[in-house]
C-alpha cells in the first residue's frame, strides 16, 4: 500500500533538508568548464597529465590565487591519500567533474582527507608551510544541461545521502562543510543554455 511510499518520501525529504543545510555557493571564478581553453592547455602539455580536473586545478591556481595540491600524495600509515586538490584561506578544496554518481568519489576523498588531517590537528603541509584547515569544500563541476537552484535538486539518492553524511562527519570534527557548484556542458549544451 501507500505506507512504504510515504516512508520513502519522508526519508528523501529529510535527506534533502540536510543537504540544503550545507553552505552552497555557485562559482563566479569558473562557473563553466571551458572546453576551448582545455584543448589549448592540453596541446601545451608534455607527458600524460592532461585530464580535465588537472586543467581546472592549474587554471584556478594560476588565475585566482589557489595553491595547487593536486597529485601531492601523503602517506599516513603506509597508505597514500591526496589531501586536497587546492588550498586557499584555511580551506581545502576537493575538485571533481561528472554526474552525481562520479561525484560520490569527491565525498569519499573529503572524508578520507579529514580523517588524515584530524591526526595532525588539521594542519597540512603545503609547499613546506603549515596550512591550517578550517573548512572543507567540495568543488563540483556537475555535468548537466540545466542549472540547479539547490544542491538537493539533484535526483540521486545515494549522492544526496552521502552528502548529508559528509556534512555531519565534517561538523563533528569541528570543520565547516561547503560546496562550490560549477557546470560542465558540451560546447553545444553551453550554447543552448545561454538561449
Short mmCIF file of N, CA and C in Angstrom, two decimals:
data_model
loop_
_atom_site.label_atom_id
_atom_site.label_comp_id
_atom_site.label_asym_id
_atom_site.label_seq_id
_atom_site.Cartn_x
_atom_site.Cartn_y
_atom_site.Cartn_z
N UNK A 1 0.82 -1.20 0.00
CA UNK A 1 0.00 0.00 0.00
C UNK A 1 0.86 1.25 0.00
N UNK A 2 0.26 2.31 0.52
CA UNK A 2 0.91 3.61 0.47
C UNK A 2 1.93 3.85 1.57
N UNK A 3 2.00 2.99 2.58
CA UNK A 3 2.89 3.28 3.71
C UNK A 3 4.35 3.36 3.29
N UNK A 4 4.82 2.38 2.50
CA UNK A 4 6.22 2.41 2.09
C UNK A 4 6.49 3.64 1.25
N UNK A 5 5.57 4.00 0.39
CA UNK A 5 5.74 5.18 -0.46
C UNK A 5 5.86 6.43 0.41
N UNK A 6 5.01 6.56 1.40
CA UNK A 6 5.07 7.72 2.29
C UNK A 6 6.36 7.73 3.08
N UNK A 7 6.78 6.55 3.53
CA UNK A 7 8.04 6.46 4.27
C UNK A 7 9.20 6.91 3.39
N UNK A 8 9.24 6.44 2.14
CA UNK A 8 10.32 6.82 1.23
C UNK A 8 10.34 8.32 0.98
N UNK A 9 9.18 8.92 0.79
CA UNK A 9 9.12 10.36 0.57
C UNK A 9 9.60 11.12 1.79
N UNK A 10 9.21 10.66 2.98
CA UNK A 10 9.66 11.30 4.21
C UNK A 10 11.17 11.21 4.34
N UNK A 11 11.72 10.04 4.06
CA UNK A 11 13.16 9.84 4.14
C UNK A 11 13.87 10.75 3.13
N UNK A 12 13.39 10.78 1.91
CA UNK A 12 14.01 11.61 0.88
C UNK A 12 13.93 13.08 1.24
N UNK A 13 12.78 13.51 1.76
CA UNK A 13 12.65 14.91 2.18
C UNK A 13 13.62 15.26 3.30
N UNK A 14 13.81 14.33 4.24
CA UNK A 14 14.75 14.55 5.34
C UNK A 14 16.18 14.69 4.80
N UNK A 15 16.55 13.82 3.87
CA UNK A 15 17.88 13.89 3.27
C UNK A 15 18.05 15.22 2.54
N UNK A 16 17.04 15.62 1.76
CA UNK A 16 17.12 16.90 1.02
C UNK A 16 17.27 18.08 1.99
N UNK A 17 16.56 18.05 3.10
CA UNK A 17 16.67 19.13 4.09
C UNK A 17 18.09 19.20 4.66
N UNK A 18 18.67 18.04 4.95
CA UNK A 18 20.05 18.00 5.46
C UNK A 18 21.02 18.58 4.43
N UNK A 19 20.87 18.17 3.17
CA UNK A 19 21.74 18.66 2.10
C UNK A 19 21.59 20.17 1.94
N UNK A 20 20.37 20.67 2.06
CA UNK A 20 20.13 22.11 1.91
C UNK A 20 20.76 22.93 3.04
N UNK A 21 21.18 22.28 4.11
CA UNK A 21 21.83 22.99 5.21
C UNK A 21 23.32 23.21 4.94
N UNK A 22 23.84 22.60 3.89
CA UNK A 22 25.25 22.80 3.52
C UNK A 22 25.39 24.16 2.85
N UNK A 23 26.39 24.92 3.25
CA UNK A 23 26.68 26.20 2.62
C UNK A 23 27.06 25.93 1.16
N UNK A 24 26.18 26.30 0.25
CA UNK A 24 26.38 26.03 -1.17
C UNK A 24 26.56 27.35 -1.91
N UNK A 25 27.61 27.38 -2.73
CA UNK A 25 27.93 28.58 -3.49
C UNK A 25 28.02 28.23 -4.97
N UNK A 26 27.60 29.15 -5.80
CA UNK A 26 27.71 28.97 -7.24
C UNK A 26 28.93 29.77 -7.69
N UNK A 27 29.89 29.09 -8.27
CA UNK A 27 31.18 29.69 -8.57
C UNK A 27 31.08 30.87 -9.52
N UNK A 28 31.76 31.95 -9.15
CA UNK A 28 31.89 33.07 -10.07
C UNK A 28 33.28 33.06 -10.72
N UNK A 29 34.23 32.34 -10.11
CA UNK A 29 35.57 32.25 -10.67
C UNK A 29 35.60 31.38 -11.93
N UNK A 30 34.91 30.25 -11.88
CA UNK A 30 34.86 29.35 -13.02
C UNK A 30 33.48 28.69 -13.04
N UNK A 31 32.45 29.45 -13.48
CA UNK A 31 31.10 28.88 -13.47
C UNK A 31 30.90 27.75 -14.46
N UNK A 32 31.64 27.78 -15.56
CA UNK A 32 31.54 26.74 -16.59
C UNK A 32 32.92 26.21 -16.93
N UNK A 33 32.99 24.93 -17.18
CA UNK A 33 34.21 24.32 -17.70
C UNK A 33 34.41 24.83 -19.12
N UNK A 34 35.61 25.32 -19.42
CA UNK A 34 35.90 25.92 -20.73
C UNK A 34 36.60 24.90 -21.63
N UNK A 35 35.83 24.31 -22.55
CA UNK A 35 36.38 23.28 -23.44
C UNK A 35 37.48 23.83 -24.34
N UNK A 36 37.29 25.02 -24.88
CA UNK A 36 38.29 25.60 -25.79
C UNK A 36 39.61 25.81 -25.07
N UNK A 37 39.56 26.40 -23.88
CA UNK A 37 40.78 26.63 -23.10
C UNK A 37 41.42 25.29 -22.71
N UNK A 38 40.60 24.30 -22.42
CA UNK A 38 41.11 22.97 -22.07
C UNK A 38 41.89 22.36 -23.24
N UNK A 39 41.35 22.45 -24.45
CA UNK A 39 42.02 21.90 -25.63
C UNK A 39 43.35 22.62 -25.88
N UNK A 40 43.37 23.93 -25.73
CA UNK A 40 44.62 24.69 -25.90
C UNK A 40 45.63 24.25 -24.84
N UNK A 41 45.17 24.15 -23.59
CA UNK A 41 46.05 23.75 -22.48
C UNK A 41 46.63 22.36 -22.73
N UNK A 42 45.77 21.42 -23.17
CA UNK A 42 46.25 20.05 -23.44
C UNK A 42 47.36 20.06 -24.48
N UNK A 43 47.19 20.89 -25.51
CA UNK A 43 48.20 20.97 -26.57
C UNK A 43 49.53 21.52 -26.09
N UNK A 44 49.51 22.25 -25.00
CA UNK A 44 50.74 22.85 -24.46
C UNK A 44 51.44 21.94 -23.45
N UNK A 45 50.80 20.86 -23.04
CA UNK A 45 51.35 19.99 -22.00
C UNK A 45 52.21 18.89 -22.60
N UNK A 46 53.27 18.55 -21.89
CA UNK A 46 54.06 17.38 -22.24
C UNK A 46 53.75 16.30 -21.21
N UNK A 47 53.97 15.07 -21.55
CA UNK A 47 53.68 13.98 -20.62
C UNK A 47 52.22 13.57 -20.67
N UNK A 48 51.80 12.80 -19.67
CA UNK A 48 50.47 12.19 -19.69
C UNK A 48 49.44 12.93 -18.86
N UNK A 49 49.84 13.92 -18.07
CA UNK A 49 48.93 14.57 -17.13
C UNK A 49 48.14 15.66 -17.86
N UNK A 50 47.08 15.25 -18.58
CA UNK A 50 46.31 16.18 -19.40
C UNK A 50 44.81 16.03 -19.19
N UNK A 51 44.40 15.67 -18.02
CA UNK A 51 42.98 15.42 -17.77
C UNK A 51 42.27 16.68 -17.30
N UNK A 52 40.94 16.66 -17.40
CA UNK A 52 40.13 17.86 -17.17
C UNK A 52 40.29 18.44 -15.76
N UNK A 53 40.30 17.60 -14.73
CA UNK A 53 40.42 18.11 -13.37
C UNK A 53 41.78 18.77 -13.13
N UNK A 54 42.81 18.24 -13.77
CA UNK A 54 44.14 18.86 -13.66
C UNK A 54 44.11 20.26 -14.27
N UNK A 55 43.46 20.39 -15.42
CA UNK A 55 43.30 21.69 -16.08
C UNK A 55 42.59 22.69 -15.16
N UNK A 56 41.51 22.25 -14.51
CA UNK A 56 40.77 23.12 -13.60
C UNK A 56 41.67 23.58 -12.45
N UNK A 57 42.39 22.65 -11.84
CA UNK A 57 43.26 22.99 -10.71
C UNK A 57 44.35 23.97 -11.10
N UNK A 58 44.99 23.72 -12.24
CA UNK A 58 46.06 24.61 -12.71
C UNK A 58 45.50 25.99 -13.02
N UNK A 59 44.35 26.04 -13.68
CA UNK A 59 43.74 27.31 -14.05
C UNK A 59 43.36 28.12 -12.81
N UNK A 60 42.75 27.49 -11.84
CA UNK A 60 42.37 28.20 -10.62
C UNK A 60 43.59 28.66 -9.84
N UNK A 61 44.64 27.86 -9.82
CA UNK A 61 45.86 28.26 -9.11
C UNK A 61 46.53 29.44 -9.81
N UNK A 62 46.59 29.40 -11.12
CA UNK A 62 47.28 30.46 -11.87
C UNK A 62 46.49 31.76 -11.88
N UNK A 63 45.17 31.70 -11.90
CA UNK A 63 44.36 32.90 -12.10
C UNK A 63 43.66 33.44 -10.86
N UNK A 64 43.52 32.61 -9.81
CA UNK A 64 42.72 33.04 -8.67
C UNK A 64 43.41 32.83 -7.32
N UNK A 65 44.70 32.57 -7.32
CA UNK A 65 45.45 32.53 -6.07
C UNK A 65 45.30 31.28 -5.22
N UNK A 66 44.82 30.20 -5.79
CA UNK A 66 44.77 28.93 -5.05
C UNK A 66 46.15 28.29 -5.09
N UNK A 67 46.43 27.49 -4.10
CA UNK A 67 47.66 26.70 -4.09
C UNK A 67 47.29 25.31 -4.60
N UNK A 68 47.99 24.87 -5.61
CA UNK A 68 47.68 23.60 -6.27
C UNK A 68 48.26 22.43 -5.46
N UNK A 69 47.38 21.58 -4.95
CA UNK A 69 47.81 20.41 -4.19
C UNK A 69 47.52 19.11 -4.93
N UNK A 70 47.02 19.23 -6.16
CA UNK A 70 46.67 18.05 -6.96
C UNK A 70 47.91 17.20 -7.20
N UNK A 71 47.76 15.92 -7.04
CA UNK A 71 48.81 14.93 -7.26
C UNK A 71 49.89 14.96 -6.17
N UNK A 72 49.63 15.69 -5.08
CA UNK A 72 50.54 15.73 -3.94
C UNK A 72 50.01 14.72 -2.92
N UNK A 73 50.62 13.56 -2.87
CA UNK A 73 50.09 12.46 -2.06
C UNK A 73 50.81 12.36 -0.73
N UNK A 74 50.03 12.24 0.35
CA UNK A 74 50.58 11.98 1.67
C UNK A 74 50.54 10.47 1.91
N UNK A 75 51.40 9.99 2.77
CA UNK A 75 51.45 8.55 3.04
C UNK A 75 51.31 8.26 4.53
N UNK A 76 50.15 8.54 5.10
CA UNK A 76 49.97 8.21 6.53
C UNK A 76 49.81 6.71 6.70
N UNK A 77 50.55 6.16 7.62
CA UNK A 77 50.44 4.74 7.96
C UNK A 77 50.56 3.84 6.74
N UNK A 78 51.39 4.25 5.76
CA UNK A 78 51.67 3.41 4.61
C UNK A 78 50.66 3.49 3.48
N UNK A 79 49.60 4.26 3.61
CA UNK A 79 48.60 4.39 2.56
C UNK A 79 48.65 5.81 2.00
N UNK A 80 48.55 5.93 0.69
CA UNK A 80 48.61 7.27 0.10
C UNK A 80 47.21 7.88 0.02
N UNK A 81 47.16 9.21 0.19
CA UNK A 81 45.92 9.95 0.07
C UNK A 81 46.25 11.35 -0.43
N UNK A 82 45.44 11.83 -1.35
CA UNK A 82 45.57 13.21 -1.80
C UNK A 82 44.67 14.04 -0.89
N UNK A 83 45.29 14.85 -0.03
CA UNK A 83 44.52 15.60 0.97
C UNK A 83 43.58 16.59 0.30
N UNK A 84 44.06 17.28 -0.73
CA UNK A 84 43.22 18.27 -1.40
C UNK A 84 43.76 18.56 -2.79
N UNK A 85 42.89 19.04 -3.64
CA UNK A 85 43.30 19.49 -4.96
C UNK A 85 43.81 20.92 -4.90
N UNK A 86 43.16 21.73 -4.07
CA UNK A 86 43.50 23.14 -3.95
C UNK A 86 43.45 23.57 -2.48
N UNK A 87 44.23 24.59 -2.15
CA UNK A 87 44.26 25.16 -0.81
C UNK A 87 44.12 26.67 -0.93
N UNK A 88 43.33 27.28 -0.06
CA UNK A 88 43.23 28.74 -0.01
C UNK A 88 42.41 29.15 1.21
N UNK A 89 42.88 30.17 1.93
CA UNK A 89 42.13 30.78 3.02
C UNK A 89 41.57 29.77 4.02
N UNK A 90 42.45 28.93 4.57
CA UNK A 90 42.07 27.92 5.57
C UNK A 90 41.03 26.92 5.05
N UNK A 91 40.98 26.76 3.74
CA UNK A 91 40.01 25.85 3.12
C UNK A 91 40.73 24.89 2.19
N UNK A 92 40.39 23.61 2.31
CA UNK A 92 40.86 22.65 1.31
C UNK A 92 39.71 22.42 0.33
N UNK A 93 40.08 22.23 -0.92
CA UNK A 93 39.11 22.04 -2.00
C UNK A 93 39.35 20.69 -2.65
N UNK A 94 38.28 19.93 -2.74
CA UNK A 94 38.30 18.66 -3.45
C UNK A 94 37.52 18.91 -4.75
N UNK A 95 38.19 18.82 -5.89
CA UNK A 95 37.58 19.14 -7.18
C UNK A 95 37.23 17.85 -7.92
N UNK A 96 35.99 17.79 -8.40
CA UNK A 96 35.57 16.62 -9.18
C UNK A 96 34.61 17.07 -10.26
N UNK A 97 34.71 16.41 -11.41
CA UNK A 97 33.86 16.71 -12.57
C UNK A 97 33.06 15.46 -12.89
N UNK A 98 31.75 15.63 -13.11
CA UNK A 98 30.96 14.49 -13.55
C UNK A 98 29.51 14.56 -13.14
N UNK A 99 28.82 13.47 -13.37
CA UNK A 99 27.44 13.30 -12.92
C UNK A 99 27.48 12.88 -11.46
N UNK A 100 26.34 12.98 -10.75
CA UNK A 100 26.36 12.66 -9.32
C UNK A 100 27.01 11.33 -8.97
N UNK A 101 26.83 10.30 -9.79
CA UNK A 101 27.44 9.01 -9.47
C UNK A 101 28.96 9.10 -9.41
N UNK A 102 29.56 9.90 -10.27
CA UNK A 102 31.01 10.06 -10.27
C UNK A 102 31.45 11.03 -9.17
N UNK A 103 30.59 11.98 -8.83
CA UNK A 103 30.93 12.97 -7.81
C UNK A 103 30.99 12.35 -6.42
N UNK A 104 30.40 11.17 -6.26
CA UNK A 104 30.48 10.46 -4.97
C UNK A 104 31.93 10.30 -4.51
N UNK A 105 32.84 10.14 -5.47
CA UNK A 105 34.25 9.95 -5.13
C UNK A 105 34.81 11.16 -4.39
N UNK A 106 34.36 12.36 -4.75
CA UNK A 106 34.83 13.58 -4.07
C UNK A 106 34.46 13.54 -2.59
N UNK A 107 33.27 13.03 -2.30
CA UNK A 107 32.81 12.94 -0.91
C UNK A 107 33.69 11.95 -0.15
N UNK A 108 33.97 10.80 -0.77
CA UNK A 108 34.85 9.81 -0.14
C UNK A 108 36.23 10.39 0.12
N UNK A 109 36.77 11.14 -0.86
CA UNK A 109 38.10 11.74 -0.70
C UNK A 109 38.08 12.77 0.43
N UNK A 110 37.03 13.58 0.50
CA UNK A 110 36.95 14.60 1.54
C UNK A 110 36.92 13.96 2.93
N UNK A 111 36.20 12.85 3.07
CA UNK A 111 36.13 12.18 4.37
C UNK A 111 37.48 11.55 4.73
N UNK A 112 38.14 10.96 3.74
CA UNK A 112 39.46 10.38 3.99
C UNK A 112 40.46 11.48 4.37
N UNK A 113 40.39 12.60 3.68
CA UNK A 113 41.29 13.72 3.97
C UNK A 113 41.08 14.23 5.39
N UNK A 114 39.83 14.37 5.79
CA UNK A 114 39.54 14.83 7.16
C UNK A 114 40.08 13.86 8.20
N UNK A 115 39.95 12.58 7.92
CA UNK A 115 40.46 11.58 8.86
C UNK A 115 41.97 11.70 9.01
N UNK A 116 42.67 11.94 7.92
CA UNK A 116 44.12 12.12 7.96
C UNK A 116 44.46 13.42 8.67
N UNK A 117 43.78 14.50 8.31
CA UNK A 117 44.07 15.80 8.91
C UNK A 117 43.76 15.85 10.40
N UNK A 118 42.77 15.09 10.82
CA UNK A 118 42.41 15.07 12.24
C UNK A 118 43.59 14.61 13.09
N UNK A 119 44.39 13.69 12.55
CA UNK A 119 45.55 13.17 13.28
C UNK A 119 46.66 14.20 13.41
N UNK A 120 46.63 15.22 12.54
CA UNK A 120 47.68 16.25 12.60
C UNK A 120 47.10 17.60 13.04
N UNK A 121 46.05 17.55 13.83
CA UNK A 121 45.38 18.77 14.35
C UNK A 121 44.94 19.69 13.22
N UNK A 122 44.54 19.09 12.11
CA UNK A 122 44.02 19.81 10.94
C UNK A 122 45.04 20.77 10.34
N UNK A 123 46.29 20.34 10.37
CA UNK A 123 47.36 21.11 9.72
C UNK A 123 47.95 20.25 8.60
N UNK A 124 47.96 20.83 7.40
CA UNK A 124 48.54 20.16 6.24
C UNK A 124 49.82 20.89 5.86
N UNK A 125 50.73 20.19 5.25
CA UNK A 125 51.95 20.80 4.73
C UNK A 125 51.70 21.19 3.27
N UNK A 126 51.84 22.49 2.98
CA UNK A 126 51.66 22.98 1.62
C UNK A 126 52.90 23.78 1.25
N UNK A 127 53.65 23.24 0.31
CA UNK A 127 54.90 23.88 -0.12
C UNK A 127 55.82 24.18 1.07
N UNK A 128 55.89 23.23 2.00
CA UNK A 128 56.78 23.37 3.15
C UNK A 128 56.28 24.28 4.26
N UNK A 129 55.03 24.73 4.14
CA UNK A 129 54.45 25.63 5.13
C UNK A 129 53.23 24.98 5.76
N UNK A 130 53.02 25.23 7.06
CA UNK A 130 51.82 24.72 7.72
C UNK A 130 50.59 25.45 7.21
N UNK A 131 49.57 24.67 6.88
CA UNK A 131 48.30 25.22 6.39
C UNK A 131 47.20 24.70 7.30
N UNK A 132 46.58 25.59 8.07
CA UNK A 132 45.52 25.19 8.99
C UNK A 132 44.21 25.06 8.22
N UNK A 133 43.52 23.95 8.43
CA UNK A 133 42.29 23.66 7.70
C UNK A 133 41.08 23.91 8.60
N UNK A 134 40.29 24.90 8.23
CA UNK A 134 39.08 25.24 8.96
C UNK A 134 37.83 24.79 8.20
N UNK A 135 37.93 24.81 6.86
CA UNK A 135 36.77 24.48 6.02
C UNK A 135 37.15 23.43 4.98
N UNK A 136 36.17 22.63 4.62
CA UNK A 136 36.35 21.62 3.58
C UNK A 136 35.32 21.89 2.50
N UNK A 137 35.80 22.12 1.29
CA UNK A 137 34.90 22.47 0.19
C UNK A 137 34.95 21.42 -0.91
N UNK A 138 33.80 20.91 -1.26
CA UNK A 138 33.68 20.07 -2.45
C UNK A 138 33.38 21.02 -3.62
N UNK A 139 34.28 21.08 -4.59
CA UNK A 139 34.04 21.92 -5.77
C UNK A 139 33.61 20.98 -6.87
N UNK A 140 32.32 20.99 -7.14
CA UNK A 140 31.72 20.03 -8.06
C UNK A 140 31.39 20.69 -9.40
N UNK A 141 31.98 20.17 -10.45
CA UNK A 141 31.63 20.57 -11.81
C UNK A 141 30.61 19.55 -12.30
N UNK A 142 29.35 19.93 -12.20
CA UNK A 142 28.27 18.99 -12.45
C UNK A 142 27.97 18.92 -13.94
N UNK A 143 27.94 17.71 -14.46
CA UNK A 143 27.58 17.50 -15.86
C UNK A 143 26.06 17.43 -15.96
N UNK A 144 25.47 18.51 -16.46
CA UNK A 144 24.03 18.54 -16.68
C UNK A 144 23.72 19.71 -17.60
N UNK A 145 22.57 19.62 -18.26
CA UNK A 145 22.20 20.62 -19.26
C UNK A 145 21.63 21.89 -18.65
N UNK A 146 21.00 21.78 -17.49
CA UNK A 146 20.36 22.95 -16.88
C UNK A 146 20.95 23.21 -15.50
N UNK A 147 20.89 24.46 -15.07
CA UNK A 147 21.38 24.83 -13.75
C UNK A 147 20.41 24.33 -12.67
N UNK A 148 20.92 24.23 -11.47
CA UNK A 148 20.08 23.88 -10.33
C UNK A 148 20.00 25.09 -9.41
N UNK A 149 18.94 25.14 -8.62
CA UNK A 149 18.81 26.22 -7.63
C UNK A 149 19.41 25.82 -6.30
N UNK A 150 19.28 24.53 -5.97
CA UNK A 150 19.80 23.99 -4.72
C UNK A 150 20.47 22.66 -5.01
N UNK A 151 21.41 22.31 -4.17
CA UNK A 151 22.10 21.04 -4.32
C UNK A 151 21.13 19.87 -4.26
N UNK A 152 20.08 20.01 -3.47
CA UNK A 152 19.11 18.92 -3.31
C UNK A 152 18.25 18.72 -4.56
N UNK A 153 18.39 19.59 -5.57
CA UNK A 153 17.66 19.39 -6.83
C UNK A 153 18.21 18.20 -7.62
N UNK A 154 19.40 17.76 -7.29
CA UNK A 154 19.98 16.59 -7.96
C UNK A 154 19.22 15.35 -7.50
N UNK A 155 18.83 14.52 -8.42
CA UNK A 155 17.98 13.38 -8.11
C UNK A 155 18.75 12.07 -8.04
N UNK A 156 19.72 12.03 -7.16
CA UNK A 156 20.46 10.80 -6.91
C UNK A 156 20.44 10.55 -5.41
N UNK A 157 19.67 9.57 -4.98
CA UNK A 157 19.52 9.29 -3.56
C UNK A 157 20.85 8.95 -2.90
N UNK A 158 21.67 8.15 -3.57
CA UNK A 158 22.96 7.78 -2.99
C UNK A 158 23.83 9.02 -2.81
N UNK A 159 23.90 9.86 -3.84
CA UNK A 159 24.70 11.09 -3.77
C UNK A 159 24.22 11.99 -2.65
N UNK A 160 22.91 12.22 -2.56
CA UNK A 160 22.36 13.09 -1.53
C UNK A 160 22.60 12.51 -0.13
N UNK A 161 22.46 11.21 0.01
CA UNK A 161 22.70 10.56 1.30
C UNK A 161 24.16 10.72 1.71
N UNK A 162 25.07 10.52 0.75
CA UNK A 162 26.49 10.67 1.05
C UNK A 162 26.82 12.12 1.42
N UNK A 163 26.19 13.08 0.73
CA UNK A 163 26.41 14.49 1.08
C UNK A 163 25.95 14.79 2.51
N UNK A 164 24.77 14.29 2.86
CA UNK A 164 24.25 14.52 4.22
C UNK A 164 25.18 13.90 5.26
N UNK A 165 25.67 12.69 4.98
CA UNK A 165 26.61 12.04 5.91
C UNK A 165 27.93 12.79 6.00
N UNK A 166 28.42 13.29 4.85
CA UNK A 166 29.66 14.07 4.83
C UNK A 166 29.51 15.35 5.65
N UNK A 167 28.37 15.99 5.53
CA UNK A 167 28.11 17.21 6.31
C UNK A 167 28.26 16.91 7.81
N UNK A 168 27.60 15.86 8.28
CA UNK A 168 27.67 15.50 9.70
C UNK A 168 29.10 15.13 10.10
N UNK A 169 29.75 14.34 9.27
CA UNK A 169 31.13 13.90 9.52
C UNK A 169 32.05 15.10 9.69
N UNK A 170 31.87 16.10 8.82
CA UNK A 170 32.71 17.30 8.84
C UNK A 170 32.43 18.15 10.07
N UNK A 171 31.15 18.36 10.35
CA UNK A 171 30.77 19.17 11.52
C UNK A 171 31.23 18.53 12.82
N UNK A 172 31.15 17.20 12.92
CA UNK A 172 31.59 16.50 14.13
C UNK A 172 33.08 16.69 14.40
N UNK A 173 33.83 17.03 13.37
CA UNK A 173 35.26 17.28 13.52
C UNK A 173 35.57 18.76 13.66
N UNK A 174 34.53 19.55 13.84
CA UNK A 174 34.72 20.97 14.06
C UNK A 174 35.11 21.76 12.83
N UNK A 175 34.89 21.18 11.66
CA UNK A 175 35.20 21.87 10.40
C UNK A 175 33.90 22.31 9.72
N UNK A 176 34.00 23.21 8.78
CA UNK A 176 32.83 23.74 8.10
C UNK A 176 32.73 23.14 6.69
N UNK A 177 31.61 22.48 6.38
CA UNK A 177 31.44 21.91 5.03
C UNK A 177 30.87 22.95 4.06
N UNK A 178 31.43 23.00 2.88
CA UNK A 178 30.99 23.93 1.83
C UNK A 178 30.95 23.16 0.51
N UNK A 179 30.04 23.56 -0.37
CA UNK A 179 30.02 23.02 -1.73
C UNK A 179 30.04 24.20 -2.70
N UNK A 180 31.00 24.19 -3.62
CA UNK A 180 31.02 25.11 -4.75
C UNK A 180 30.44 24.38 -5.95
N UNK A 181 29.57 25.04 -6.68
CA UNK A 181 28.97 24.42 -7.86
C UNK A 181 29.40 25.16 -9.12
N UNK A 182 29.92 24.39 -10.06
CA UNK A 182 30.19 24.84 -11.41
C UNK A 182 29.54 23.80 -12.32
N UNK A 183 29.57 24.05 -13.61
CA UNK A 183 28.95 23.12 -14.55
C UNK A 183 29.93 22.75 -15.66
N UNK A 184 29.74 21.55 -16.15
CA UNK A 184 30.45 21.12 -17.35
C UNK A 184 29.39 20.65 -18.34
N UNK A 185 29.36 21.35 -19.45
CA UNK A 185 28.44 21.00 -20.53
C UNK A 185 29.25 20.88 -21.80
N UNK A 186 28.76 20.11 -22.74
CA UNK A 186 29.42 20.08 -24.03
C UNK A 186 29.28 21.47 -24.64
N UNK A 187 30.15 21.85 -25.57
CA UNK A 187 30.01 23.18 -26.19
C UNK A 187 28.61 23.42 -26.76
N UNK A 188 27.96 22.39 -27.29
CA UNK A 188 26.61 22.54 -27.81
C UNK A 188 25.61 22.84 -26.68
N UNK A 189 25.80 22.21 -25.54
CA UNK A 189 24.92 22.46 -24.40
C UNK A 189 25.13 23.85 -23.85
N UNK A 190 26.37 24.37 -23.86
CA UNK A 190 26.64 25.72 -23.40
C UNK A 190 25.89 26.74 -24.24
N UNK A 191 25.90 26.54 -25.53
CA UNK A 191 25.20 27.45 -26.44
C UNK A 191 23.70 27.42 -26.18
N UNK A 192 23.15 26.21 -26.02
CA UNK A 192 21.70 26.06 -25.78
C UNK A 192 21.31 26.66 -24.44
N UNK A 193 22.16 26.52 -23.42
CA UNK A 193 21.83 27.04 -22.08
C UNK A 193 21.80 28.56 -22.07
N UNK A 194 22.58 29.21 -22.95
CA UNK A 194 22.61 30.66 -22.99
C UNK A 194 21.37 31.26 -23.64
N UNK A 195 20.65 30.48 -24.45
CA UNK A 195 19.48 30.99 -25.16
C UNK A 195 18.31 31.24 -24.25
#
